[in-house]
Coordinates of C-alpha atoms in Angstrom, one line a residue:
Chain D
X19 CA -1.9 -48.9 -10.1
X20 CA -4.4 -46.5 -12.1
X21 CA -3.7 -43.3 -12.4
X22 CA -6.0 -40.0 -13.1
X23 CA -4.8 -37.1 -15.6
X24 CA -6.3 -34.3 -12.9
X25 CA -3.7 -30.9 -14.1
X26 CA -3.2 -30.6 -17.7
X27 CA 0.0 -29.5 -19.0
X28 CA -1.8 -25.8 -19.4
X29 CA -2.8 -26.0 -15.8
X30 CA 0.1 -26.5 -14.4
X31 CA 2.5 -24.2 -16.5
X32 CA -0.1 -21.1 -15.4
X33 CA 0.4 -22.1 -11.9
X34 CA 4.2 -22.2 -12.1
X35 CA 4.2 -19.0 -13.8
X36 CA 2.0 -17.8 -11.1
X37 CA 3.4 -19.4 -8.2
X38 CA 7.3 -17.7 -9.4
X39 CA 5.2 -14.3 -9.5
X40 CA 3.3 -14.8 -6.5
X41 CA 6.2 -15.2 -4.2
X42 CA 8.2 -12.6 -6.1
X43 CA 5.3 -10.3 -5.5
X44 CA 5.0 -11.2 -2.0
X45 CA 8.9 -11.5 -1.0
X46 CA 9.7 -7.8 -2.9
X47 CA 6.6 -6.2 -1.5
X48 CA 7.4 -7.2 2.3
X49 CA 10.1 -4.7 2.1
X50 CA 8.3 -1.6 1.7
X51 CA 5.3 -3.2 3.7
X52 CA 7.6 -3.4 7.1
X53 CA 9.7 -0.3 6.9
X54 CA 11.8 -2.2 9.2
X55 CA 12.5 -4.7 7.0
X56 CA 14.3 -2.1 4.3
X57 CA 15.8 0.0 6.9
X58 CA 18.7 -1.6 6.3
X59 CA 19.1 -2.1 2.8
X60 CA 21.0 0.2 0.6
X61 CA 18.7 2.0 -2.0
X62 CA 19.7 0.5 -5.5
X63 CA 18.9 -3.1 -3.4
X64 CA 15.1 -1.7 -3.1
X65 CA 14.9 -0.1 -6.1
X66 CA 15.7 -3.7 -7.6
X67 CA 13.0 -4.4 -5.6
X68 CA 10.5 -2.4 -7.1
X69 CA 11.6 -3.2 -10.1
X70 CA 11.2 -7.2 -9.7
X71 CA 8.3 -6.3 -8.1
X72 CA 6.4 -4.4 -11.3
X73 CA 8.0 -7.5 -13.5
X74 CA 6.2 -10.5 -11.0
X75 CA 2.9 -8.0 -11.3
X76 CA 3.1 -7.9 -14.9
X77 CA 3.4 -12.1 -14.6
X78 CA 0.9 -12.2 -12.0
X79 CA -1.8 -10.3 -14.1
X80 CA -0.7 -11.5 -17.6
X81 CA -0.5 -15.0 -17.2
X82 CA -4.0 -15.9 -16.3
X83 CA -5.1 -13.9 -18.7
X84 CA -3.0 -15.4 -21.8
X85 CA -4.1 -18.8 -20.4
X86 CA -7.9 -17.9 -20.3
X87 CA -7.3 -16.4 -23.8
X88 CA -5.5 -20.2 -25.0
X89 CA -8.2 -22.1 -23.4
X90 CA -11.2 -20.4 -22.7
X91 CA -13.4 -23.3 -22.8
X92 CA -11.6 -24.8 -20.2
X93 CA -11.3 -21.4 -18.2
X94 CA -15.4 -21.0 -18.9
X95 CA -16.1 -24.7 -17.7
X96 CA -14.2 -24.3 -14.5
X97 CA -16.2 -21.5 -13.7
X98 CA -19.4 -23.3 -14.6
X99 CA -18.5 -25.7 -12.2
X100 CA -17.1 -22.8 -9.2
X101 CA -21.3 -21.6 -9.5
X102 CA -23.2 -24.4 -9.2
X103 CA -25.8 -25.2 -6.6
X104 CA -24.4 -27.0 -3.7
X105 CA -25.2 -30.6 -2.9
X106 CA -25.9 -31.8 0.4
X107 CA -22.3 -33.0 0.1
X108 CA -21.1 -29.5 -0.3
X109 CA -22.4 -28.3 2.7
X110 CA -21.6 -30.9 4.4
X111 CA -18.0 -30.3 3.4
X112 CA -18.0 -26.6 4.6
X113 CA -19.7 -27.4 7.7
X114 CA -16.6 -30.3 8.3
X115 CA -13.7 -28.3 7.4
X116 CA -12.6 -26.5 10.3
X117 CA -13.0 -29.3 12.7
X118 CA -11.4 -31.3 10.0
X119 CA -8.3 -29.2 9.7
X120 CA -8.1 -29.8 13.9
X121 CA -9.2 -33.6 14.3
X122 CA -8.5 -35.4 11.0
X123 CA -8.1 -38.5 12.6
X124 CA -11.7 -37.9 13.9
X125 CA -13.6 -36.3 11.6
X126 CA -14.7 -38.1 7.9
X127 CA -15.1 -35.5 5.1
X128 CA -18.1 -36.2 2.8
X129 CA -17.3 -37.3 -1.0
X130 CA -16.8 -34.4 -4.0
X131 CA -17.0 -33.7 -7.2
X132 CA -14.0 -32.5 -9.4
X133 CA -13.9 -29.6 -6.9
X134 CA -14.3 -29.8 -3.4
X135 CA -17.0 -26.7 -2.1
X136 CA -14.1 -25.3 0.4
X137 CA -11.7 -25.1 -2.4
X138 CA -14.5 -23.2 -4.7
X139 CA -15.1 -20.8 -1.5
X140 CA -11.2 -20.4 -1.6
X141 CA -10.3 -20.0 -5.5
X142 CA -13.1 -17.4 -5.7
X143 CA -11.7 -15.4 -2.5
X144 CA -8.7 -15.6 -3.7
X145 CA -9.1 -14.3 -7.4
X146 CA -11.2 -11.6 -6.4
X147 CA -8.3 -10.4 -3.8
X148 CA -6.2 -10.7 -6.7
X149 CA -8.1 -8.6 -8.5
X150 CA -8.5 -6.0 -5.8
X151 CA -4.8 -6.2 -6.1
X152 CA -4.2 -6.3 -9.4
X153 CA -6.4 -3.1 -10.0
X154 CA -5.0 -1.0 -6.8
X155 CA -1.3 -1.7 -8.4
X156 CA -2.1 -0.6 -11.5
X157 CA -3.0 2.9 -10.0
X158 CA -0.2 2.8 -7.8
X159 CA 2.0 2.3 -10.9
X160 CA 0.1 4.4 -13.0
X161 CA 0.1 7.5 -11.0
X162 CA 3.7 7.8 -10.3
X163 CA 4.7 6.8 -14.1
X164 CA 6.4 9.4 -15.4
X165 CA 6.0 8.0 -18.6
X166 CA 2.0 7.7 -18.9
X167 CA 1.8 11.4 -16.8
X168 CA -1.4 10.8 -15.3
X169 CA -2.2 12.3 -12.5
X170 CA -4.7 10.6 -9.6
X171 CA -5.7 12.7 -7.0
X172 CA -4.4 11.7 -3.9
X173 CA -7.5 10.9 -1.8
X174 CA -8.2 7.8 -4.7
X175 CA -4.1 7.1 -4.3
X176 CA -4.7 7.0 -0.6
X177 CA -7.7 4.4 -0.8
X178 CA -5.6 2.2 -3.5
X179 CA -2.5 1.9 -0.8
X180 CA -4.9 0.5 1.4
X181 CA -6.7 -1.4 -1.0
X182 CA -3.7 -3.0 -2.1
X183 CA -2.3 -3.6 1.4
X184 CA -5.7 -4.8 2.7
X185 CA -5.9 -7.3 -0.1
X186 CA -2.4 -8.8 0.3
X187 CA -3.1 -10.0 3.8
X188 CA -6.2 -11.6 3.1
X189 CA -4.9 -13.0 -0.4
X190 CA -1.9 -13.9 1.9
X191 CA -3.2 -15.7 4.7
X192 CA -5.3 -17.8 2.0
X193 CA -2.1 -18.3 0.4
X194 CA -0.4 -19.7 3.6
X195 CA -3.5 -22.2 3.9
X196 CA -3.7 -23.0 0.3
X197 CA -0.1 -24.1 0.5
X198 CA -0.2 -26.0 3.7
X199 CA -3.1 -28.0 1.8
X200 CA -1.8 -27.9 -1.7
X201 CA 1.7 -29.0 -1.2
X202 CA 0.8 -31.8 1.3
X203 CA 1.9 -30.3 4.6
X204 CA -1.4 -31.3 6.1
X205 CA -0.9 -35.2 6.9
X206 CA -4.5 -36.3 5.0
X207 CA -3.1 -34.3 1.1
X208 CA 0.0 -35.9 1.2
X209 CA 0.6 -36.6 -2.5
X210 CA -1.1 -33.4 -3.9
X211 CA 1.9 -31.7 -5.0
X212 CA 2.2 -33.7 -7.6
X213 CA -0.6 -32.4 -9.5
X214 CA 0.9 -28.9 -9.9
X215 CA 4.5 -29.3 -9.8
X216 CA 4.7 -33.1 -11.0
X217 CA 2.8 -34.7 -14.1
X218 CA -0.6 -33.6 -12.9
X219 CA -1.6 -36.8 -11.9
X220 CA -3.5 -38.5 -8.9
X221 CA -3.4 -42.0 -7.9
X222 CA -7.2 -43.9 -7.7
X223 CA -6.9 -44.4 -4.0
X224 CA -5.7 -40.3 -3.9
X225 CA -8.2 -39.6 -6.3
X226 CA -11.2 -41.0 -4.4
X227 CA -9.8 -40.0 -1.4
X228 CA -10.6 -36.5 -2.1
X229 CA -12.9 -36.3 -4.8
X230 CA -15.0 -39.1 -4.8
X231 CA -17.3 -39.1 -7.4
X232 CA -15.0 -37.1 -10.0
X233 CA -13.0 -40.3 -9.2
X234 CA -15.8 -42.4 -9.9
X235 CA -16.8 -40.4 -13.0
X236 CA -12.9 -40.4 -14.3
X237 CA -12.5 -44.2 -13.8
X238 CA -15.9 -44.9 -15.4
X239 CA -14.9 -43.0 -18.9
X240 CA -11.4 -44.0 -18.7
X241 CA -10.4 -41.3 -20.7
X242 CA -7.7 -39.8 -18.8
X243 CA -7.0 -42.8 -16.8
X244 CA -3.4 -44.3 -16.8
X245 CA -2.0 -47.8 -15.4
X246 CA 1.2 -46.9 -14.2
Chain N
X21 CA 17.0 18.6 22.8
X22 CA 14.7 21.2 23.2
X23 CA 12.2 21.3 20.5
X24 CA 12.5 24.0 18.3
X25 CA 10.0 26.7 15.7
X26 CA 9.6 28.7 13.3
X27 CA 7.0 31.8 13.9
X28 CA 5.6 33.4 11.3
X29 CA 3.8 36.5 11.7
X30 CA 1.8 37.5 8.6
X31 CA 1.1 40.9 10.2
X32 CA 4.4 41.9 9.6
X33 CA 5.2 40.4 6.5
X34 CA 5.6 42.2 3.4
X35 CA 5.8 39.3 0.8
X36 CA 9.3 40.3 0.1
X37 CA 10.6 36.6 -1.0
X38 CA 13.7 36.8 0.5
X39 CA 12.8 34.1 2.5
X40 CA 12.0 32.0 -0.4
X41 CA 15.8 33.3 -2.5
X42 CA 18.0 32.6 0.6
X43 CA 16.1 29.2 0.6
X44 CA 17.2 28.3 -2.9
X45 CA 20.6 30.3 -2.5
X46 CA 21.3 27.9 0.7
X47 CA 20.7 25.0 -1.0
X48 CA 21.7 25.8 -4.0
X49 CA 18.0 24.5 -5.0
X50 CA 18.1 25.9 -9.4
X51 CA 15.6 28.0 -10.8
X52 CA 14.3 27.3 -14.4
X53 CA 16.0 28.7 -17.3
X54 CA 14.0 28.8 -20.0
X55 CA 11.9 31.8 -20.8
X56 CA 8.0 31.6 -19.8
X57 CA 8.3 28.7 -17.4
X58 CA 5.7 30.1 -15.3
X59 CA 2.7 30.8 -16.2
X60 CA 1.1 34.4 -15.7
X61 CA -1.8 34.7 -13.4
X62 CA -1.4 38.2 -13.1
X63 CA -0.3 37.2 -9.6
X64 CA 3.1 38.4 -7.7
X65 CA 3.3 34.8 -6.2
X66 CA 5.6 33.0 -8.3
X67 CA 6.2 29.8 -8.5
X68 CA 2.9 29.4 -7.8
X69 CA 3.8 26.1 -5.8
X70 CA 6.5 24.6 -3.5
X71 CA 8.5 22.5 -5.7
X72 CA 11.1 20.2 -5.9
X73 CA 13.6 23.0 -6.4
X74 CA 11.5 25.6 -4.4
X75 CA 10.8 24.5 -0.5
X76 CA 8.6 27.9 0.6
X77 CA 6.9 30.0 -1.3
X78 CA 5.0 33.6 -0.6
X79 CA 1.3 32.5 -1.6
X80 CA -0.5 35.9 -2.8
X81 CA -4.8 36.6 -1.7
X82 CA -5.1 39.6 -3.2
X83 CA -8.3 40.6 -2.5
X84 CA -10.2 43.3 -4.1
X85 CA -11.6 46.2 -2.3
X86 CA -13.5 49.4 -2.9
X87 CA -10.1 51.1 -2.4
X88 CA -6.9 49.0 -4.2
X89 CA -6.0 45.2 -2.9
X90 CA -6.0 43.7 0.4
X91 CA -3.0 41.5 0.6
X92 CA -2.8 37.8 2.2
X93 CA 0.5 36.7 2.6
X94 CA 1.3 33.1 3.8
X95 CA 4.4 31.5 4.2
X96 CA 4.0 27.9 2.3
X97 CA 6.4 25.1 3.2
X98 CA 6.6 21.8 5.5
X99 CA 4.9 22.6 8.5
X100 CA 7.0 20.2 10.0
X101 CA 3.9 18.4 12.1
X102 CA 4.5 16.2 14.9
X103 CA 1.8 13.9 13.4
X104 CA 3.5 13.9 10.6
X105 CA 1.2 12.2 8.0
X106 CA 4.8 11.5 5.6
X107 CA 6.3 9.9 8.1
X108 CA 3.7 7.4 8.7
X109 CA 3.0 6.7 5.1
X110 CA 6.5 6.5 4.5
X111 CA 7.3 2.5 3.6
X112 CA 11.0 2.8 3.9
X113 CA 11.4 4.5 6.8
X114 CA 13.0 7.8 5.3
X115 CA 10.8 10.7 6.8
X116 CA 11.7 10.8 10.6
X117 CA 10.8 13.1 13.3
X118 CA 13.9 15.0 14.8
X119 CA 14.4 15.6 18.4
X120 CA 14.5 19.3 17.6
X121 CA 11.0 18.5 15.7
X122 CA 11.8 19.1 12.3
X123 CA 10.5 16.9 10.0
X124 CA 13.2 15.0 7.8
X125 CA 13.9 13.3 4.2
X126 CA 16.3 11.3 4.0
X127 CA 17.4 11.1 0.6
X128 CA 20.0 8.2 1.0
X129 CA 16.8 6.3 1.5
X130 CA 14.0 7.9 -0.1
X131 CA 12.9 5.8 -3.3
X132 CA 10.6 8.0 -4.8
X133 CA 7.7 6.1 -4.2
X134 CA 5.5 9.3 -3.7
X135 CA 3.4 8.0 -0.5
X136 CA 4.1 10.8 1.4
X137 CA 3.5 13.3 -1.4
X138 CA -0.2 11.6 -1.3
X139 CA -0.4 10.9 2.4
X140 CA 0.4 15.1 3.2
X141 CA -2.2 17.0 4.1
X142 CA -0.9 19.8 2.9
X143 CA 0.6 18.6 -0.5
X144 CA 4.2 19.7 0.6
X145 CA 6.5 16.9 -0.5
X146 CA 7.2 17.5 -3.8
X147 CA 8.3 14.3 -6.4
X148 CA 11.1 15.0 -8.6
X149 CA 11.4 12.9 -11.8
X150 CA 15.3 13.3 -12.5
X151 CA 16.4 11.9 -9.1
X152 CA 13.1 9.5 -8.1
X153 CA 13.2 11.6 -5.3
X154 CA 11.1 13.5 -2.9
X155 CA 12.0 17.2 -1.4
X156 CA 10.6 19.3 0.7
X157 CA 11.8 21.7 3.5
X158 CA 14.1 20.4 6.3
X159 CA 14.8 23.3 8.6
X160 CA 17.9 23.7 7.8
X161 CA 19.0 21.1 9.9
X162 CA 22.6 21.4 8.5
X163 CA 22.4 25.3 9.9
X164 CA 20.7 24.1 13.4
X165 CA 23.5 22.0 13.8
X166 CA 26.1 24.3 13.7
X167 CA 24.3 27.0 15.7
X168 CA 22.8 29.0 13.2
X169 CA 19.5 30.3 12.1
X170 CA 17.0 28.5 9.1
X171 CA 18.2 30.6 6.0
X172 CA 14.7 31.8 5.5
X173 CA 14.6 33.5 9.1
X174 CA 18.2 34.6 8.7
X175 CA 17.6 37.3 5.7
X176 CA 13.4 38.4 6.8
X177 CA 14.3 42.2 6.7
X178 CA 10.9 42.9 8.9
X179 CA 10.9 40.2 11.4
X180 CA 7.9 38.2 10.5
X181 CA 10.1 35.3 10.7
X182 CA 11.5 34.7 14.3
X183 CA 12.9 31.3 15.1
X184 CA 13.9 29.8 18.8
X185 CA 12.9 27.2 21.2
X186 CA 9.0 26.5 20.6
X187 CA 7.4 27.0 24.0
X188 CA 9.1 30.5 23.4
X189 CA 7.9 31.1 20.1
X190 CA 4.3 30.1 21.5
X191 CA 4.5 32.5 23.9
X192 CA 5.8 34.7 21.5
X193 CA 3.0 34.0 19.0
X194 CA 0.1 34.5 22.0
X195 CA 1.5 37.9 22.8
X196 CA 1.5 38.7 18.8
X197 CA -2.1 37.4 18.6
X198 CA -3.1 40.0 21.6
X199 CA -1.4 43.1 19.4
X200 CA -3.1 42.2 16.8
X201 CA -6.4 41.5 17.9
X202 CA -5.8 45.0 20.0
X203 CA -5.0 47.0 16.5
X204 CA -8.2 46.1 15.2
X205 CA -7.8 42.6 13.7
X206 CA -10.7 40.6 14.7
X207 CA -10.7 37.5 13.2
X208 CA -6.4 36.9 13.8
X209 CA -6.0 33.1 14.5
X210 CA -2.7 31.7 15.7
X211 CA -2.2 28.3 13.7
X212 CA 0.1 25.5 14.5
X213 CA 0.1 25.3 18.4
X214 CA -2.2 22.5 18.7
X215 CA -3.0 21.6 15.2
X216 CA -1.5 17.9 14.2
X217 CA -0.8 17.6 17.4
X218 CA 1.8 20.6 17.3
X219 CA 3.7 22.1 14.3
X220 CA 7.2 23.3 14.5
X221 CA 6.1 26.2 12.4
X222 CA 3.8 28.4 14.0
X223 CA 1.4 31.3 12.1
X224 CA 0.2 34.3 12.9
X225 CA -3.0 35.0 10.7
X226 CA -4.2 38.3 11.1
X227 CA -6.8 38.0 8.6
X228 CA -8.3 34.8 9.9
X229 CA -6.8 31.5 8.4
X230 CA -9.0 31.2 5.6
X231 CA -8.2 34.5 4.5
X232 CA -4.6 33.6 4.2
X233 CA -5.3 29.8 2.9
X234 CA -4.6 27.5 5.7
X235 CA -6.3 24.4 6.3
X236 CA -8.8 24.8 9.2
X237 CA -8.2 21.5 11.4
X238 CA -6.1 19.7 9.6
X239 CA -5.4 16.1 10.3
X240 CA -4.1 12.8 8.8
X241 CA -6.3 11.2 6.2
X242 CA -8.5 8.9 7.7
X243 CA -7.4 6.2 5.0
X244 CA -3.5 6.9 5.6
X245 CA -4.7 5.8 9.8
X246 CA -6.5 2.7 8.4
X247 CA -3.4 2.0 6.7
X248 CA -1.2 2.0 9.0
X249 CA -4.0 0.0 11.3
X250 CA -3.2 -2.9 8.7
X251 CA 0.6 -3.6 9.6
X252 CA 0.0 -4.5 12.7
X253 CA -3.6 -6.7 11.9
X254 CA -1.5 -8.3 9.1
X255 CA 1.1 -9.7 11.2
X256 CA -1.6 -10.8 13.7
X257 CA -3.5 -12.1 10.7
X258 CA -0.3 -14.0 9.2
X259 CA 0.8 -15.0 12.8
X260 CA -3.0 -16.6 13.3
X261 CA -2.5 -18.3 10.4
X262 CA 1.0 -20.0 10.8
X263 CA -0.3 -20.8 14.7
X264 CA -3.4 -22.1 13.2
X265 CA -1.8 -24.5 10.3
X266 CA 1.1 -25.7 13.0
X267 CA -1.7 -26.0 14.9
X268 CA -3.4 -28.1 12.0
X269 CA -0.6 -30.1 11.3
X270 CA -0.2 -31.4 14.7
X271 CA -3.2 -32.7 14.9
X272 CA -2.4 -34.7 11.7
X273 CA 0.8 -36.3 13.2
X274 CA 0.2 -39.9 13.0
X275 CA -2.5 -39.9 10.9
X276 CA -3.6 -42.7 8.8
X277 CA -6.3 -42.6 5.5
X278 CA -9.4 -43.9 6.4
X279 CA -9.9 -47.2 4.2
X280 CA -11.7 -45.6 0.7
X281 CA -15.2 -46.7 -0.3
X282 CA -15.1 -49.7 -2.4
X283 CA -14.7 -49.3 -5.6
X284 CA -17.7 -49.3 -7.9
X285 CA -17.7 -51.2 -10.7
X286 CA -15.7 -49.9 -13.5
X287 CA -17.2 -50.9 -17.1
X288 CA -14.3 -51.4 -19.3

């Protein structure tokens, strides 16, 4: 059987780095998001918490950006790709997904390219939650440090809490949906973990299955194609 | 437990700070050592803010007239709302509301996060970097419980601080209003009864309350009500989503891949 190098070796150590800080970040923060939730923990428990929580932030901003500085043509081409003009297959796509997600056994998704126009719609949502994120936590850190001593005024601190909190549910709920999809929950992507947490790589009949002319293109240049 | 208040009546005051040393002598709050620690304003307030080691001050207005200085004194400490802005903001669920009304930190729990400090309209709460802890004014709640008076009302030698059950010290603070207004004091506002939907410290501002630096209509920050709107949409949100993808995956039980296109031809 032929197989199709889809995740390099980069790809997929950024996404375990980020996947460890993600649900670090997430876990940690849903203690002082539900007051309920760390009622009943003893103080040095949440300050732990705080503490892992700055650590998986520190992950969760710093890794991307050490991997776009390793590989920035990669990073650059993949966003080359994210803004190009739809196809008729694209829109297709988009207009398919939700009754997709309901009635796979009824509804036949269009071919794609290397990435499908849902999952551009979603990567982009998502990084630009994370970002929202990224930048509300650093004032929220920043304006309590008493080591940097800046001082916000509390109006801005009051936006950034809501920022932050706003952005977590919407970065969240894409999560939840990105790994339902992504790890293979949903019946049709059985098989996709492997791309991120095994070798990186997609059988033919996977690989045409979901991206039907990167497929095409892959198995054409042979370049990262494997018999296995 | 009946609710109780704190009335202060600024026409009587006479900016004394006794209020503010049997405060700190209570709890045993420190003063600063060091020599010059506050800086001179020319002022008699001092500190000129509440503090982690300093839960009420005497604010000064001194006012210049054609004849010496028109004095403004306010009593500044927790206000001790019962829309309590700290408590909402609070993520760990240390600020609470008393039965008596008095506004609580508790510090077994507090973590020094500073939301309330940012969420207080006011800018009571007060952040203190050796502990990672947040202080403010509790109404002596340790007093209260054994029957006695908040240190600060205990030792007022003029009785602008009067302390009881707060539908009496409303009444008390209407009848003040009328002797003031009737001694020539126009613009005296009571503040408290109805602001944030009752305070457990009530004023008497005989100069009008901007004279003596209150907030006119205070209320919680809009952003700290949005918020606190989001806890409840994000557990709808993330509930939507689970019952969505379950949803999802039911559908999906059984399901078998269409046969793929056929393959084009591959040059090798």
């Amino acid at each position: 059987m032929r197989y199709i190098q889809r995740q390099s070796k980069h790809a997929r150590t950024v996404h375990w780095f980020h996947t460890i800080a993600c649900l670090s970040l997430f876990i940690t923060g849903l203690f002082l998001y539900v007051p309920a939730f760390a009622g009943g923990l003893d103080v040095g428990v949440l300050q732990a918490g705080r503490l892992i929580h700055r650590i998986a932030a520190v992950i969760f901003i710093g890794v991307p950006l050490i991997g776009t500085l390793v590989n920035p043509k990669a990073v650059a081409h993949k966003f080359k790709e994210y803004f190009q003009a739809w196809t008729p297959e694209d829109k297709e796509f988009m207009k398919k997904f939700l009754p997709y997600m309901f009635a796979p056994k009824k509804v036949h998704m269009p071919k794609q390219d290397r990435y499908k126009s849902g999952q551009k719609v979603a990567d982009l949502a998502a990084i630009v939650f994370s970002m929202l994120i990224a930048i509300s936590g650093a004032f929220m850190w920043i304006g309590v440090s008493p080591t940097l001593n800046v001082e916000f005024s509390a109006s801005l601190m009051r936006f950034m809490y809501f920022m932050h909190d706003g952005s977590m549910i919407a970065l969240g709920v894409l999560l939840l949906a990105h790994i339902f999809v992504g790890a293979g929950i949903f019946q049709p992507y059985r098989g996709t973990l492997r791309l991120m947490f095994g070798d990186g790589k997609i059988s033919e009949e996977e690989a045409r299955f979901h991206w039907g002319f990167w497929a095409e293109d892959e198995l054409k240049s042979g370049k990262n194609v494997t018999e296995e | 437990m009946a609710e109780m208040a704190i009335f202060y009546d600024a026409s009587k005051c006479t900016a004394c700070k006794g209020c503010q040393v049997a405060c700190k002598q209570w709890k045993q709050l420190p003063s600063p050592l060091t020599a010059d620690e506050f800086e001179f304003t020319k002022s008699y307030q001092s500190p000129l803010e509440v503090s982690p080691n300093t839960w009420i001050i005497m604010t000064f207005d001194e006012v210049d007239q054609e004849i010496g200085v028109e004095w403004n004194f306010m009593r500044r400490a927790c206000f001790h709302c019962s829309d309590a802005a700290c408590e909402q903001a609070c993520p760990v669920g240390a600020i609470s509301k008393k039965d008596n009304g008095a506004v609580v930190i508790d510090q077994e729990k507090c973590i020094g996060c500073q939301y309330c400090t940012n969420a207080c309209p006011f800018d009571i709460p007060k952040w203190e970097e050796a502990d990672n802890k947040t202080f403010k004014c509790w109404l002596c709640q340790d007093r209260l419980a054994n029957a006695r008076l908040p240190g600060c009302v205990t030792t007022c030698p003029t009785g602008a601080l009067t302390f009881g059950e707060r539908t009496e010290m409303v009444a008390a603070a209407k009848t003040a209003l009328d002797d003031v207004k009737a001694r020539g004091f126009d613009k005296a506002e009571l503040y408290g009864v109805d602001e944030l939907e009752g305070m457990h410290v009530l004023f008497l501002a005989h100069r009008g309350l901007e004279a003596h630096g209150l907030v006119r209509d205070p209320k919680v920050p809009d952003m700290i009500e949005f918020w606190q709107l989001l806890k409840p949409l994000g557990g709808v949100a993330f509930a939507a989503a689970v019952g969505g993808l379950g949803l999802s995956y039911l559908s999906g039980i059984g399901y078998k891949r269409e046969e793929p296109d056929e393959p084009e031809e591959v040059e090798k």
